[in-house]
Each structure stands twice: as structure tokens, then as C-alpha cells.
Amino acid sequence: MKNKYIFLVILSFFSVGMYSQSDKKAEALFKQGEAYFQENNFNEAKKVFIDYLERFPEDIKALTYLSQIAMAQQNIPSIKFYNERILSIDKNNVDALIILGVIYSVQKDFDKAKDFLNKAITIQPDNASALFSLGMVYGTAGELYNAVISLNKASEIEPRNGKILEALGMFYLQNELTDEAEIYFKKALVVGPDLIEARKGLVILYQNQNKLTDSRRYIKQLEILLPDLPQLNLIKAQQEYLEGKYKDAVKSVMTEIEKNPGDADAYFLLGILYKIMGEKSKSGEAFSIAEKLINQNPGFFESASPLNMYLGSSLNK
């Protein structure tokens, strides 16, 4: 009996030692995954965290890293999968609720998106990210009134966040409420002097109002801030078209096409310019290419929605 007791004590000693060793290996494995993640070596980090989850399947930190890797790689099915796993372990995980709300909105399931985001807000009523995301969902779904309420609440919590004001400006502009759009774009630039979309919004607004001196001023600011801005040459071409500088506009459009041959907007404007200049054959060819590109990518015009711009920036943080 005494020997049995000693055996059990020895066994427990070795068990503790083995557990401690296993624990150290797991800790080292997790740290290796974090190191890969910090180096932006996402493929290796992913392998390490998946290996780690085989041992600790309910580790929310590892699942969160895998979610962040999926966001960096813009892998929507994986983003959804890992955040659903997080919620299966912690049903009140606000970050996962917000991310799933955004994902479902991208997939145009606005009802589910609202459900996730409203639950996040119920748990944390002052969560500016949840309120901002809900406002983006409402705005993208065409519910301006609700979008304004949510975004203004988010702005009250984070008054120095220019992106919230920028989003309000975009939704007002989309709904042709130009006075409100102008106010919010300018407010956004006061708190966020480097914001790009607010300037683009003001360019569109002033071009539509034929205030070409004002639109030209903001185009010059865009050129200084971000000379490689996608579609900047197209924005310049639109300005030159409105100013009656058709040959200059054609040059700007052609520069845009050289950089981005799949830009349907560029070919459409080129068709208009050639038509004005009396070059019917070239005009028809440009319109034909524009139509072909649109048919190849029917979601092309949706890609510039405020929600998708928000998702892109989030993924690249």
C-alpha cells in the first residue's frame, strides 16, 4: 500500500512536469505565431495558430489572430468562419459581432447585419465602431434617416474621427442632399485634414453644381496628397470635360486606361468625349468596351460604396 502511494506521488510529479513542459511548448508555439503575424508573414502565422487550435480548440486569442489574418488576406469565408467560432464560445464577443455584421452587409444580407450590430450595441451602447458599422449598413441599404442617427451617435462618442463625418457626407451626397453633404465633408476635413474621400466628394459635388474653380482646388489637393490615387486621372478628365478642354480630357482618360485597362468608367467618358468631338467610330468603340467591361463585372459600380471602402480600410489596418 505504501509502495502504491509512493508510485502515485511519483506519477503525479512526472505528470506535473510533463504538463509544465507541454504548457511551455504551447506558449512558445503561440509566441511564434505572434512573431510571424507581426512580420506580416501571414501564411506561416496561420499554420502555427491552426496547429495551436488543434491543442486548444476554444482559445479565443488564436481564433482572433486567424480572423485578423483572414481580414488581411480579404478572405471573407474565413473571416466569417473564425468569428462564428468565436461567438460559439463567447456569444457576447462584441468584436466578432461587429465583424460579422459588416460581412453580412457586404453579402447584402442587411437584416442579419443589423441583427449582429444591434446586439453589439445592446452589449456596449457606447461602442463607436458598432454604431459606425450600423450606420454604414443603413446607408448602404438606402435607409438614410437611420444611417444619420447611428453615425451621429458614433460621432458624439468620437468627435475627432473624421471618417464618421466623411461617411455622413457620402450618404447625403448619394441622396442628392448637397448642402448637408458639403457641410459634413468640410467638417470631416477640419478634424481629418488628410482624408481623401471627403475631397473626392467635394469634387463631385462642385462639378455637379458647375462650381469648377472649387472642384479644381480640391483636385489639386488630391494630386498633392495622393498622386497615385486610383481614378485620379479620370477625375481630372471629368473636370477638363466640364471646362470644355476635350483634347486634354482625352489625354487624361487615356492615361487612366494605361494604368487601369479594366476601368469601365474611363471608357464610358472616352465615348462621350469622342462623340462631342465628332469621332463617331472611336466613340462607338469606347462605348462598346465600356459595356463589355460592365457585363464582365456586374458588381463594378457597387465596389465604390461607402461600406466597401470602410471594409477595405479595416482590413488593411
Short mmCIF file of C-alpha atoms in Angstrom, two decimals, residues 9-242:
data_model
loop_
_atom_site.label_atom_id
_atom_site.label_comp_id
_atom_site.label_asym_id
_atom_site.label_seq_id
_atom_site.Cartn_x
_atom_site.Cartn_y
_atom_site.Cartn_z
CA VAL A 9 3.21 10.59 -5.85
CA ILE A 10 6.00 9.92 -8.36
CA LEU A 11 3.47 9.64 -11.18
CA SER A 12 1.87 12.93 -10.19
CA PHE A 13 5.33 14.53 -10.10
CA PHE A 14 6.06 13.37 -13.61
CA SER A 15 2.56 14.42 -14.73
CA VAL A 16 3.13 17.92 -13.40
CA GLY A 17 6.49 18.02 -15.13
CA MET A 18 5.03 16.83 -18.43
CA TYR A 19 2.12 19.28 -18.22
CA SER A 20 4.50 22.13 -17.49
CA GLN A 21 6.69 21.11 -20.44
CA SER A 22 3.62 20.86 -22.72
CA ASP A 23 2.42 24.22 -21.48
CA LYS A 24 5.80 25.78 -22.28
CA LYS A 25 5.75 24.29 -25.78
CA ALA A 26 2.25 25.66 -26.35
CA GLU A 27 3.32 29.09 -25.12
CA ALA A 28 6.35 29.03 -27.41
CA LEU A 29 4.16 27.97 -30.33
CA PHE A 30 1.74 30.83 -29.69
CA LYS A 31 4.60 33.34 -29.46
CA GLN A 32 5.97 32.05 -32.75
CA GLY A 33 2.59 32.66 -34.36
CA GLU A 34 2.53 36.19 -32.95
CA ALA A 35 6.05 36.83 -34.26
CA TYR A 36 5.06 35.71 -37.77
CA PHE A 37 1.96 37.90 -37.54
CA GLN A 38 3.97 40.97 -36.55
CA GLU A 39 6.27 40.34 -39.53
CA ASN A 40 3.18 40.18 -41.82
CA ASN A 41 4.15 36.59 -42.62
CA PHE A 42 0.50 35.64 -42.53
CA ASN A 43 0.74 32.22 -44.18
CA GLU A 44 3.21 30.92 -41.60
CA ALA A 45 1.28 32.58 -38.75
CA LYS A 46 -1.88 30.88 -39.97
CA LYS A 47 -0.22 27.44 -39.93
CA VAL A 48 1.05 27.99 -36.39
CA PHE A 49 -2.30 29.17 -34.99
CA ILE A 50 -4.20 26.32 -36.68
CA ASP A 51 -1.71 23.89 -35.09
CA TYR A 52 -2.23 25.63 -31.76
CA LEU A 53 -6.03 25.30 -32.07
CA GLU A 54 -5.72 21.54 -32.51
CA ARG A 55 -4.49 21.50 -28.91
CA PHE A 56 -6.66 24.34 -27.58
CA PRO A 57 -9.75 24.48 -29.85
CA GLU A 58 -11.52 27.13 -27.76
CA ASP A 59 -8.68 29.63 -27.49
CA ILE A 60 -10.27 32.93 -28.49
CA LYS A 61 -6.93 34.73 -28.87
CA ALA A 62 -5.77 32.24 -31.51
CA LEU A 63 -9.14 32.46 -33.29
CA THR A 64 -8.90 36.25 -33.22
CA TYR A 65 -5.46 36.14 -34.83
CA LEU A 66 -6.81 33.83 -37.55
CA SER A 67 -9.69 36.25 -38.10
CA GLN A 68 -7.24 39.14 -38.45
CA ILE A 69 -5.14 37.14 -40.91
CA ALA A 70 -8.26 36.38 -42.94
CA MET A 71 -9.08 40.11 -42.95
CA ALA A 72 -5.57 41.00 -44.08
CA GLN A 73 -5.94 38.49 -46.92
CA GLN A 74 -9.52 39.66 -47.62
CA ASN A 75 -10.77 36.07 -47.31
CA ILE A 76 -14.43 36.64 -46.47
CA PRO A 77 -15.43 32.96 -45.93
CA SER A 78 -12.59 32.55 -43.43
CA ILE A 79 -13.41 35.83 -41.66
CA LYS A 80 -16.96 34.57 -41.26
CA PHE A 81 -15.88 31.08 -40.14
CA TYR A 82 -13.49 32.19 -37.40
CA ASN A 83 -15.82 34.82 -35.98
CA GLU A 84 -18.70 32.37 -35.89
CA ARG A 85 -16.43 30.03 -33.92
CA ILE A 86 -15.60 32.86 -31.52
CA LEU A 87 -19.32 33.51 -30.97
CA SER A 88 -19.96 29.80 -30.38
CA ILE A 89 -17.54 30.09 -27.44
CA ASP A 90 -18.41 33.65 -26.32
CA LYS A 91 -21.85 34.71 -27.59
CA ASN A 92 -21.29 38.28 -26.34
CA ASN A 93 -17.97 38.89 -28.08
CA VAL A 94 -18.56 42.40 -29.42
CA ASP A 95 -15.68 42.41 -31.91
CA ALA A 96 -16.94 39.23 -33.57
CA LEU A 97 -20.49 40.60 -33.67
CA ILE A 98 -19.29 43.77 -35.42
CA ILE A 99 -17.16 41.89 -37.94
CA LEU A 100 -20.00 39.51 -38.82
CA GLY A 101 -22.34 42.48 -39.17
CA VAL A 102 -20.01 44.02 -41.74
CA ILE A 103 -19.54 40.69 -43.56
CA TYR A 104 -23.27 40.07 -43.87
CA SER A 105 -23.74 43.60 -45.15
CA VAL A 106 -21.13 43.02 -47.86
CA GLN A 107 -23.12 39.91 -48.79
CA LYS A 108 -26.22 42.15 -48.93
CA ASP A 109 -27.95 40.30 -46.10
CA PHE A 110 -28.82 43.58 -44.39
CA ASP A 111 -31.27 42.08 -41.90
CA LYS A 112 -28.64 39.74 -40.46
CA ALA A 113 -26.09 42.54 -40.49
CA LYS A 114 -28.40 44.74 -38.44
CA ASP A 115 -29.13 41.90 -36.01
CA PHE A 116 -25.43 41.35 -35.26
CA LEU A 117 -24.64 45.04 -34.94
CA ASN A 118 -27.68 45.85 -32.82
CA LYS A 119 -26.71 43.02 -30.46
CA ALA A 120 -23.21 44.50 -30.19
CA ILE A 121 -24.73 47.90 -29.36
CA THR A 122 -27.05 46.32 -26.76
CA ILE A 123 -23.96 44.90 -25.03
CA GLN A 124 -21.89 48.08 -25.46
CA PRO A 125 -24.17 51.08 -26.18
CA ASP A 126 -21.20 53.46 -26.48
CA ASN A 127 -19.20 51.35 -28.91
CA ALA A 128 -18.45 53.84 -31.69
CA SER A 129 -17.25 51.11 -34.07
CA ALA A 130 -20.56 49.22 -33.78
CA LEU A 131 -22.57 52.42 -34.26
CA PHE A 132 -20.43 53.43 -37.24
CA SER A 133 -20.80 49.99 -38.83
CA LEU A 134 -24.57 50.01 -38.27
CA GLY A 135 -24.77 53.47 -39.84
CA MET A 136 -22.84 52.20 -42.85
CA VAL A 137 -25.24 49.26 -43.19
CA TYR A 138 -28.29 51.53 -43.03
CA GLY A 139 -26.78 53.93 -45.55
CA THR A 140 -25.82 51.16 -47.97
CA ALA A 141 -29.33 49.70 -47.64
CA GLY A 142 -30.79 53.11 -48.58
CA GLU A 143 -32.09 53.95 -45.09
CA LEU A 144 -30.68 57.46 -44.82
CA TYR A 145 -32.66 58.50 -41.72
CA ASN A 146 -31.40 55.55 -39.65
CA ALA A 147 -27.88 55.95 -41.06
CA VAL A 148 -27.75 59.56 -39.91
CA ILE A 149 -28.96 58.64 -36.40
CA SER A 150 -26.33 55.90 -35.95
CA LEU A 151 -23.47 57.88 -37.46
CA ASN A 152 -24.27 60.98 -35.40
CA LYS A 153 -24.25 58.84 -32.24
CA ALA A 154 -20.86 57.46 -33.26
CA SER A 155 -19.62 60.99 -33.89
CA GLU A 156 -20.76 62.13 -30.43
CA ILE A 157 -18.59 59.38 -28.93
CA GLU A 158 -15.63 60.07 -31.23
CA PRO A 159 -15.93 63.74 -32.28
CA ARG A 160 -12.38 63.79 -33.67
CA ASN A 161 -12.99 60.86 -36.02
CA GLY A 162 -13.25 62.46 -39.46
CA LYS A 163 -14.21 59.21 -41.18
CA ILE A 164 -17.61 59.25 -39.47
CA LEU A 165 -18.30 62.76 -40.76
CA GLU A 166 -16.95 61.74 -44.17
CA ALA A 167 -19.42 58.84 -44.30
CA LEU A 168 -22.30 61.18 -43.45
CA GLY A 169 -21.20 63.41 -46.31
CA MET A 170 -21.12 60.47 -48.73
CA PHE A 171 -24.62 59.30 -47.82
CA TYR A 172 -26.03 62.83 -48.08
CA LEU A 173 -24.36 63.21 -51.48
CA GLN A 174 -25.77 59.87 -52.67
CA ASN A 175 -29.22 61.12 -51.72
CA GLU A 176 -28.62 64.44 -53.53
CA LEU A 177 -28.75 66.47 -50.32
CA THR A 178 -25.87 68.64 -51.42
CA ASP A 179 -25.99 71.31 -48.71
CA GLU A 180 -25.73 68.71 -45.96
CA ALA A 181 -23.06 66.78 -47.89
CA GLU A 182 -20.92 69.91 -48.24
CA ILE A 183 -21.22 70.72 -44.54
CA TYR A 184 -20.14 67.24 -43.43
CA PHE A 185 -17.31 66.90 -45.95
CA LYS A 186 -15.87 70.20 -44.74
CA LYS A 187 -16.33 69.23 -41.08
CA ALA A 188 -14.53 65.96 -41.83
CA LEU A 189 -11.57 67.82 -43.32
CA VAL A 190 -11.31 70.08 -40.26
CA VAL A 191 -10.72 67.08 -37.96
CA GLY A 192 -9.06 64.88 -40.61
CA PRO A 193 -7.01 67.10 -42.96
CA ASP A 194 -5.63 64.11 -44.90
CA LEU A 195 -8.98 62.48 -45.70
CA ILE A 196 -9.27 61.53 -49.36
CA GLU A 197 -12.92 60.53 -49.81
CA ALA A 198 -14.17 63.83 -48.37
CA ARG A 199 -12.15 65.70 -51.01
CA LYS A 200 -13.40 63.38 -53.75
CA GLY A 201 -16.93 64.00 -52.52
CA LEU A 202 -16.44 67.77 -52.70
CA VAL A 203 -15.01 67.45 -56.23
CA ILE A 204 -18.11 65.53 -57.36
CA LEU A 205 -20.42 67.93 -55.54
CA TYR A 206 -18.86 71.06 -57.06
CA GLN A 207 -18.59 69.52 -60.53
CA ASN A 208 -22.30 68.70 -60.39
CA GLN A 209 -23.01 72.30 -59.40
CA ASN A 210 -20.66 73.60 -62.12
CA LYS A 211 -18.52 75.30 -59.46
CA LEU A 212 -15.42 74.39 -61.40
CA THR A 213 -12.99 76.68 -59.58
CA ASP A 214 -13.87 74.97 -56.30
CA SER A 215 -13.68 71.44 -57.75
CA ARG A 216 -10.33 72.25 -59.39
CA ARG A 217 -8.95 73.37 -55.99
CA TYR A 218 -9.79 70.04 -54.37
CA ILE A 219 -8.39 68.07 -57.33
CA LYS A 220 -5.06 69.86 -56.83
CA GLN A 221 -5.16 68.91 -53.15
CA LEU A 222 -5.72 65.26 -54.13
CA GLU A 223 -2.74 65.41 -56.50
CA ILE A 224 -0.53 66.66 -53.67
CA LEU A 225 -1.81 64.26 -51.02
CA LEU A 226 -2.02 61.09 -53.12
CA PRO A 227 -0.63 61.41 -56.65
CA ASP A 228 -1.17 57.67 -57.28
CA LEU A 229 -4.81 57.78 -56.23
CA PRO A 230 -6.84 55.31 -58.33
CA GLN A 231 -9.03 57.13 -60.89
CA LEU A 232 -7.35 60.48 -60.19
CA ASN A 233 -6.76 60.94 -63.93
CA LEU A 234 -10.42 60.15 -64.53
CA ILE A 235 -11.43 62.82 -62.01
CA LYS A 236 -9.15 65.28 -63.82
CA ALA A 237 -10.63 64.23 -67.17
CA GLN A 238 -14.15 64.91 -65.89
CA GLN A 239 -13.02 68.37 -64.79
CA GLU A 240 -11.43 69.09 -68.19
CA TYR A 241 -14.56 67.84 -69.94
CA LEU A 242 -16.71 70.26 -67.93
#
